XYZ file of C-alpha atoms in Angstrom:
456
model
C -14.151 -24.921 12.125
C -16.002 -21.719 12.948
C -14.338 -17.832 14.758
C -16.145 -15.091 15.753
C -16.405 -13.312 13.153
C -16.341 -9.770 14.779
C -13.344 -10.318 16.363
C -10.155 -8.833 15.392
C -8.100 -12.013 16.443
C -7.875 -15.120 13.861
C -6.126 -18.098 16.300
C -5.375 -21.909 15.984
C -8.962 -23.266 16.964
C -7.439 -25.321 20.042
C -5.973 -21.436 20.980
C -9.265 -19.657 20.158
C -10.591 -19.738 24.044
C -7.626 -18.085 25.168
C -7.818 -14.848 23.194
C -9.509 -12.535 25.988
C -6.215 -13.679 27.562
C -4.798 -10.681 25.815
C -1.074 -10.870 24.083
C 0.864 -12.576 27.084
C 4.437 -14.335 26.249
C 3.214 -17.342 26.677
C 0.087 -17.291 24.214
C 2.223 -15.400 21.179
C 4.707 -18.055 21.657
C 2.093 -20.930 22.139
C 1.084 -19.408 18.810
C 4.391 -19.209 17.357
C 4.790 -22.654 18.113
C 1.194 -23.459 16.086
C 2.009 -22.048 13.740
C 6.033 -23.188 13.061
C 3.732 -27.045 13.561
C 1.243 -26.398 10.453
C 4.074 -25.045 8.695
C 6.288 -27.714 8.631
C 3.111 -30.302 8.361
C 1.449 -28.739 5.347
C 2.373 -25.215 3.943
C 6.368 -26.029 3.749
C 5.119 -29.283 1.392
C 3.086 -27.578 -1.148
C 4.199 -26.616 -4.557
C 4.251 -22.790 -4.680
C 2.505 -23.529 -8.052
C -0.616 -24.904 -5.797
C 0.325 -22.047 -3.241
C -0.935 -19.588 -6.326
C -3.753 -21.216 -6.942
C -5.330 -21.320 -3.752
C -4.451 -17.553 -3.166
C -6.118 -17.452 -6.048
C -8.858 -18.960 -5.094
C -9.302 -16.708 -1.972
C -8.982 -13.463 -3.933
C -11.537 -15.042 -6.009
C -13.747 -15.652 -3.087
C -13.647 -11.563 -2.468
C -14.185 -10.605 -5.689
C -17.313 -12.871 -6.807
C -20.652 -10.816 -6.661
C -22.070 -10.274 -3.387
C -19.241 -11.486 -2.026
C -19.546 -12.447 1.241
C -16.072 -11.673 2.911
C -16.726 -8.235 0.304
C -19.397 -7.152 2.269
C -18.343 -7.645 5.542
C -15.437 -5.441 4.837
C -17.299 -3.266 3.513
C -19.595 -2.761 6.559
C -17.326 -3.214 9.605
C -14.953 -1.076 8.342
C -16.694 1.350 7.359
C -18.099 1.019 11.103
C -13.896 1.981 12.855
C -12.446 3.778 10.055
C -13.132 7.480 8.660
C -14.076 6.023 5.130
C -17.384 5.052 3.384
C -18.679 1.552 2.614
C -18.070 2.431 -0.940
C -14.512 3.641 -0.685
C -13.374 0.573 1.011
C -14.880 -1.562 -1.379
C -13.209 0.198 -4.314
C -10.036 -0.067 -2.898
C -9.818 -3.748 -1.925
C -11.386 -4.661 -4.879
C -8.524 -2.939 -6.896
C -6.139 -4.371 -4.976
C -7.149 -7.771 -4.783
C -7.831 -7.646 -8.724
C -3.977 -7.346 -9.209
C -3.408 -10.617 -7.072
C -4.884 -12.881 -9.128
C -3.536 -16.239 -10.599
C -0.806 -14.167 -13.431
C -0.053 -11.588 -11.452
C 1.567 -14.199 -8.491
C 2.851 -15.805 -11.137
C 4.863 -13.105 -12.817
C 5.976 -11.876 -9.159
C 7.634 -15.434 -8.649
C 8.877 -15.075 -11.976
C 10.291 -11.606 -11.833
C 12.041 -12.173 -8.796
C 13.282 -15.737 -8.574
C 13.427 -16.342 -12.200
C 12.281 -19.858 -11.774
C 9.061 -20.013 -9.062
C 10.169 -23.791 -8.801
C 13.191 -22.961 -6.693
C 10.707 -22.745 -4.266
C 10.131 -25.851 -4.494
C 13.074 -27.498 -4.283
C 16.866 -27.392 -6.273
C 16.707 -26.331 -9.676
C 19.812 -25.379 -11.962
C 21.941 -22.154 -12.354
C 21.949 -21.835 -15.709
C 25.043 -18.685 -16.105
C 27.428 -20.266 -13.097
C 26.133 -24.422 -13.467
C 25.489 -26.094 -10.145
C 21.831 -25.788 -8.533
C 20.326 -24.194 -5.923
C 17.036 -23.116 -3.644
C 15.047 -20.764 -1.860
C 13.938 -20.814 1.537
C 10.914 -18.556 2.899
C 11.463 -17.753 7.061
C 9.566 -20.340 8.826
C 7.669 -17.934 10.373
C 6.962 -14.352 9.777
C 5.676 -11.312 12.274
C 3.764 -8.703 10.216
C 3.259 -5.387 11.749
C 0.117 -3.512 9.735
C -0.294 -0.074 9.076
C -3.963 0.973 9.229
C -3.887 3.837 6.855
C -5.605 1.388 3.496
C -7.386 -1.203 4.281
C -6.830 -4.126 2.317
C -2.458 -3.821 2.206
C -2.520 -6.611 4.852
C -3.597 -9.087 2.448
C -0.677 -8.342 0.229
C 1.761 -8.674 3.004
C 0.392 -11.702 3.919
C 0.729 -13.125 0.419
C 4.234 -12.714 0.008
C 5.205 -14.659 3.307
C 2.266 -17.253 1.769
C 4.352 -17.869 -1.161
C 7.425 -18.348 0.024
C 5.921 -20.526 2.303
C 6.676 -18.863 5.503
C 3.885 -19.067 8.279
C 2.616 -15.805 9.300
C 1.729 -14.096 12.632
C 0.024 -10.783 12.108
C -0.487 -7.725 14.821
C -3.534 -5.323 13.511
C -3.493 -1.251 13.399
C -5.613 -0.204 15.970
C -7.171 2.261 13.491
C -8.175 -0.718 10.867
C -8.149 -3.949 12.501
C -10.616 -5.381 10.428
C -9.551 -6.662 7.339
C -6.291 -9.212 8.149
C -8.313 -11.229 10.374
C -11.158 -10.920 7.862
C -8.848 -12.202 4.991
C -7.556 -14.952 7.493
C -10.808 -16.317 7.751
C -11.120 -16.237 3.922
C -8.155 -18.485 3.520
C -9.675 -20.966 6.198
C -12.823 -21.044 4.211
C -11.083 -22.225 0.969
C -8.143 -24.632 2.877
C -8.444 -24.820 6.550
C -4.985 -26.888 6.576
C -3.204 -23.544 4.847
C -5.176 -21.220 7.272
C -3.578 -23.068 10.067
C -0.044 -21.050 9.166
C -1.883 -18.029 9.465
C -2.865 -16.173 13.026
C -3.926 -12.989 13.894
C -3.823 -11.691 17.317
C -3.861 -7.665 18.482
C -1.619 -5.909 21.222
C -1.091 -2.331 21.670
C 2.150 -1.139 19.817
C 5.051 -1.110 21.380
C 3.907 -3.722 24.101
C 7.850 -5.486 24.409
C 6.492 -8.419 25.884
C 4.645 -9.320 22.713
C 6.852 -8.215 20.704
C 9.821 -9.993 22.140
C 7.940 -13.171 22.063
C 6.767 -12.857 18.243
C 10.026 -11.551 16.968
C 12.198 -14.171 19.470
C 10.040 -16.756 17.259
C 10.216 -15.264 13.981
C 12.931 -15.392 11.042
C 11.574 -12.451 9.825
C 9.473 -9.002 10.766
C 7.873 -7.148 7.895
C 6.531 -3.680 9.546
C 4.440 -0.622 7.640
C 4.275 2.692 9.689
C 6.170 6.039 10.126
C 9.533 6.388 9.912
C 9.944 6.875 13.906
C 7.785 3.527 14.695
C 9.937 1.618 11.917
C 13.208 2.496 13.675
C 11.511 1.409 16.878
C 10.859 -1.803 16.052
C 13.881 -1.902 14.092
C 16.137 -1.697 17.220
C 14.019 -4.305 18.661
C 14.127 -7.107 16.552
C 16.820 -10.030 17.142
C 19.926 -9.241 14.734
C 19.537 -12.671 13.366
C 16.009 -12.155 12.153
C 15.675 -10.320 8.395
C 13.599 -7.136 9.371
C 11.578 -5.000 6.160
C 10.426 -1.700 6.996
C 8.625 0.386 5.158
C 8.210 4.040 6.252
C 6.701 7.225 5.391
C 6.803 8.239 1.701
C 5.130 10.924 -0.554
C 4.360 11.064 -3.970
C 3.337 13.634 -6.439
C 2.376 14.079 -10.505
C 3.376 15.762 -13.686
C 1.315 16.974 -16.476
C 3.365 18.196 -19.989
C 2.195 20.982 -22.408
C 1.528 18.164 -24.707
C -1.365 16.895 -22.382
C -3.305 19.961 -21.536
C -5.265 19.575 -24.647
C -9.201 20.867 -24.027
C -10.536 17.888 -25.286
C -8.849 15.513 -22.898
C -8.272 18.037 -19.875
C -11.360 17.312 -17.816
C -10.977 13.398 -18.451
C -7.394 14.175 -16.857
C -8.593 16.162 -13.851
C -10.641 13.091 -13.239
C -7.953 10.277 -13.076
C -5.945 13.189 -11.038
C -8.468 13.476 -8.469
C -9.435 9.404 -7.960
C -5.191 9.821 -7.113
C -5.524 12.341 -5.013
C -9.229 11.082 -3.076
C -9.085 7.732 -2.798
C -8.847 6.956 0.623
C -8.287 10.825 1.373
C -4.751 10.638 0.539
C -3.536 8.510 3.579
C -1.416 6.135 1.387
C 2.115 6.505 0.393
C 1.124 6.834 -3.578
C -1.610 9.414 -3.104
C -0.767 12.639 -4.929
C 0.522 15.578 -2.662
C 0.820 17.634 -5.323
C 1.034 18.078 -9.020
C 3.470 20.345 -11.328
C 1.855 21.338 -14.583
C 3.686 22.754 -17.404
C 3.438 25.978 -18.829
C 3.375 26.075 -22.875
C 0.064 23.737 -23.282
C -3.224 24.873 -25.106
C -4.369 25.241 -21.079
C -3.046 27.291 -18.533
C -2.007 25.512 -15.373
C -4.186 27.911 -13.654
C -7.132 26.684 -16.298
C -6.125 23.005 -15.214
C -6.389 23.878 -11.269
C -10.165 24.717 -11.832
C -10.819 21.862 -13.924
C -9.272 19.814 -10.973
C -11.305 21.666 -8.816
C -14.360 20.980 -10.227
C -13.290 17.129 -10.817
C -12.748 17.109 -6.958
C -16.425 18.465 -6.434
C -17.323 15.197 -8.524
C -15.614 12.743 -6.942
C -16.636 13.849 -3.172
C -20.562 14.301 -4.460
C -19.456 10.035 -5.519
C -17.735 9.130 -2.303
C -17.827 11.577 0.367
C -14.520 12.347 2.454
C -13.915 10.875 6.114
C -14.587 12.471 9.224
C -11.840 14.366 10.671
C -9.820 14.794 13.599
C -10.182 18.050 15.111
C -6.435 18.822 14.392
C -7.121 17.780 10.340
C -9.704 20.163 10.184
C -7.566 22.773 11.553
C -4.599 21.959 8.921
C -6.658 22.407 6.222
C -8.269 25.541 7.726
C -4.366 26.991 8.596
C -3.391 25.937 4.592
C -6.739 27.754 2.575
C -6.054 31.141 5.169
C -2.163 30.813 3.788
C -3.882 30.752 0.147
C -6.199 33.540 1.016
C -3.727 35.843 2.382
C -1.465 35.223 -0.827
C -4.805 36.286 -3.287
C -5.110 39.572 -1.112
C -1.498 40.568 -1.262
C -2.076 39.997 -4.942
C 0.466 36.675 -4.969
C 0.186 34.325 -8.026
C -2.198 32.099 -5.916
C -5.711 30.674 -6.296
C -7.620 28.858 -3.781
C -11.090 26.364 -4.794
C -12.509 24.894 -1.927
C -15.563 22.637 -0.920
C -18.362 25.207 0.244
C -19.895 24.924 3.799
C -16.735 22.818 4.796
C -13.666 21.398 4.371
C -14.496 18.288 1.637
C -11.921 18.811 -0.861
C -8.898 21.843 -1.497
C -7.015 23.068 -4.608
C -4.065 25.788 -4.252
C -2.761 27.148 -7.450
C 0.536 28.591 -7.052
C 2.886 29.795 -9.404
C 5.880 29.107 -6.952
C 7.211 25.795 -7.854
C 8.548 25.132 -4.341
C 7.483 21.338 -3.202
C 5.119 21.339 -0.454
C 3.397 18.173 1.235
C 0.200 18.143 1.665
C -1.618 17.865 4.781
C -3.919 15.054 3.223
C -7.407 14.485 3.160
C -8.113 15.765 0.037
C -5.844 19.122 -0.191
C -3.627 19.380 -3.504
C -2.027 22.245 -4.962
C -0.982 22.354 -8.264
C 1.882 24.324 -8.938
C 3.215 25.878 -12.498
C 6.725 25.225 -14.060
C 8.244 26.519 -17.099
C 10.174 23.216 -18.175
C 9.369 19.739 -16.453
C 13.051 19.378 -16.384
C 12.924 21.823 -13.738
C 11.083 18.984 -11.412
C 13.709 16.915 -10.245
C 15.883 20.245 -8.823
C 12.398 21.156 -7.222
C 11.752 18.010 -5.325
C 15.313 17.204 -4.321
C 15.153 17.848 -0.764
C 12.286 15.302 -0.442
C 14.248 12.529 -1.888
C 14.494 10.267 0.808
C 10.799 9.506 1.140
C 9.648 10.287 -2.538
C 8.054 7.057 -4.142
C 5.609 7.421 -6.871
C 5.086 9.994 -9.761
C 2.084 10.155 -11.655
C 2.400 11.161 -15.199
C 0.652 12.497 -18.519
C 3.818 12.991 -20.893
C 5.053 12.236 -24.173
C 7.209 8.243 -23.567
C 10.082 10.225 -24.877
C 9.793 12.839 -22.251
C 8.449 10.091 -19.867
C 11.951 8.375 -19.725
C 14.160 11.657 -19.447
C 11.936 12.506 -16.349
C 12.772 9.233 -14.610
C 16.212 9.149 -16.000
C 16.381 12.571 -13.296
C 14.075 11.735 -10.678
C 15.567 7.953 -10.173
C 18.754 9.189 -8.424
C 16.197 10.821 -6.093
C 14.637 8.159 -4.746
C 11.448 7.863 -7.169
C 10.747 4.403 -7.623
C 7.651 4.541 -9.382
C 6.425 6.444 -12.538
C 3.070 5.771 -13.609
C -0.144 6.926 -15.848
C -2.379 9.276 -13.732
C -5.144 7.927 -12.784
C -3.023 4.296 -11.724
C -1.357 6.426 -8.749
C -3.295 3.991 -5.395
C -2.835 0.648 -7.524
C 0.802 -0.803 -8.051
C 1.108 -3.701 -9.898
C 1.738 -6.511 -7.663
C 5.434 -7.292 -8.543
C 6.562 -3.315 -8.613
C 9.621 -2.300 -6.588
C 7.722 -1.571 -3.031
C 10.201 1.653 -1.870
C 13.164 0.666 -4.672
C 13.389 -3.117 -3.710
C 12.118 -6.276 -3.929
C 9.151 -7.742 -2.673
C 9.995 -11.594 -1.978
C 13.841 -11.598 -2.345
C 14.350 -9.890 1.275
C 12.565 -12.648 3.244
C 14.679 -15.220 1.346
C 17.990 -17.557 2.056
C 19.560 -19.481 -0.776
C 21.303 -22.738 -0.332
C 23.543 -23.895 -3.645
C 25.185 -26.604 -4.749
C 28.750 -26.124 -6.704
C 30.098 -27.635 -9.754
């Protein structure tokens, strides 16, 4: 079989002709229909052990020198997004490195226990009796296009628990699912078959209602407005996962602001806080450093500074929207007017533009960042302090960077769990979760799933 490979739709190959139709009722649900066909033919009747290692083989397939599938992600989208060639390479090949053969494997295991339940009944060892696990037949994936590459995981899960998978693009990135769709077809057409791809403008109700009428589940990524949207529009019967707009910030104890290690630190802070200009949910806003240390926070801002200067001389930031540059702009004026009125602020910027921003402040207050590459670090006296300080975030806080003591480590997320935080990490690991962490607090497979047992 062979696609266009420039195009951002990925089809059955009897349904490729029609895609200049554009997303009519009657193609999404001639696709639906495809789809629920190749499902119930070939993907329902594999072992989720062989499941794993095909995946496996696909992620393989991208990250194999001169990769292919690499390099055309690479250069086309590079060619519709802000970012660089380079940037988008780093960051799918991160991600895809933490999808490989184990990592699937101790997902399945993490969540179901025993991946074989999959597969068909298998016992329940605490209660006796047996029971199974059934993926939707087919799942509608809405994409976010703020990091490319996050399709592929989205696609995965539905993959292994064998649900079929209809995906709608972001207009702003909608390169890489049909790009990774094609991968799949090039290592086992038959799978690739319960996989389509097909654009329409959001919010377009007559696609919609034809892809979610077929689905038994929606899995959406976008802010918090368009998840409600679509939220109120899918069928009550149908299982719906949203996941919304989150923020996430880092922490840095006395016992880390050691000379020797400082500048090593300012680097993994500001990979965090660049990569992909900040536009995902676990990119650093913001960073509380503690007082006490053989640095100053202050000393630690300019070190951060200067490690910010490196990594946009590596990989240069985006282009902007005119109304970026002005937020960035409007936020280095705030910091200037707080140095002149003598305020405990400090402002290093990019010269000749607006590349990359540090704010020192010693007010503690929690303020979001307006993104591409603006951080401000902010002093405290005790890191205990944090969790009273980002409080009125809590419902879209999600990861926390760290460089702590363990012991100190576990007190902080004993406080900032309550809040919301679902997430604590090294710094420097902030834009790569592990594949089986809990995605906004929950699970990653369990939601799409329905359980059949049998008693006694």
């Amino acid at each position: 079989m062979s696609w266009d490979a420039e195009q951002p739709w990925f089809l059955p190959p009897e349904l490729q002709t029609r895609a200049g139709e554009g997303p009519t009722a009657i193609l999404v649900g001639e696709v639906a229909a495809k789809l629920w066909a190749a499902r119930k033919a070939y993907l329902a009747r594999l072992p989720v052990r062989e499941i794993v290692e095909i995946l496996d083989r696909v992620v393989d397939a991208w990250l194999t020198p001169d990769s292919p599938w690499m390099a055309a992600a690479r250069r086309r989208i590079a060619g519709v997004t802000p970012y660089s060639g380079q940037m988008v390479e780093t960051g799918i090949r991160r991600l895809l490195q933490g999808c490989r053969k184990d990592a699937l494997l101790d997902l399945l295991t993490e969540e179901l226990g025993d991946p074989d339940v999959l597969d068909g009944f298998r016992p329940r060892r605490a209660v006796g009796g047996s029971h199974r696990a059934c993926g939707p037949s087919l799942t509608t994936h809405i994409f976010s296009g703020n990091v490319p590459g996050l399709p592929a995981i989205s696609l995965i899960h539905a993959l292994l628990v064998k649900s079929a998978c209809l995906g709608k693009p972001a207009s702003e990135e909608p390169v890489f699912p049909a790009l990774f769709a094609r991968s799949i077809a090039a290592v086992d057409a038959k799978l690739a078959r319960a996989v389509a791809i097909l654009p329409w403008p959001g919010g377009n109700r007559v696609a919609e209602q034809a892809a979610f009428g077929a689905s038994q589940a929606v899995v959406a990524s976008g802010s918090d407005e368009a998840i409600e949207s679509i939220r109120g529009r899918v069928p009550p019967a149908v299982r719906f996962v949203g996941h919304g707009h989150k923020l996430s910030f880092a922490v840095i104890g006395r016992e880390a602001l050691d000379p020797a290690t400082a500048d090593q630190l300012a680097d993994r802070l500001a990979y965090d806080v660049s990569l992909f200009d900040q536009q995902g949910c676990v990119s650093a806003h913001l960073v509380y450093v503690e007082r006490g240390g053989q640095i100053t926070p202050q000393d630690f801002a300019e070190r951060l500074a200067v490690a910010m200067a490196g990594f946009e001389r590596a990989m240069p930031r985006g282009l902007l929207k005119v109304e970026e540059a002005a937020a960035i702009q409007q936020a280095r004026t705030a910091a200037e007017f707080g140095e002149l009125r003598d305020e405990a602020v400090r402002l290093f910027a990019s010269e000749g533009g607006t590349a990359w921003t540090v704010i020192y402040q010693d007010d503690p207050a929690f303020v979001p960042s307006c993104l591409n590459r603006v951080v401000r670090v902010k002093a405290v006296t005790d890191l205990a302090d944090v969790a009273g300080l980002v409080r009125p975030f809590s419902r879209h806080l999600q990861s926390v960077g760290t460089a702590v003591s363990r012991q100190r480590r576990e007190r902080l997320a004993e406080a900032l769990a309550p809040l919301g935080v679902c997430r604590i990490c090294p710094i420097g690991e902030m834009p790569h979760p592990p594949l089986a962490w809990h995605h906004d607090g929950g699970q990653n497979l369990l939601p799409l799933l329905r359980w059949v047992a049998i008693e006694g």
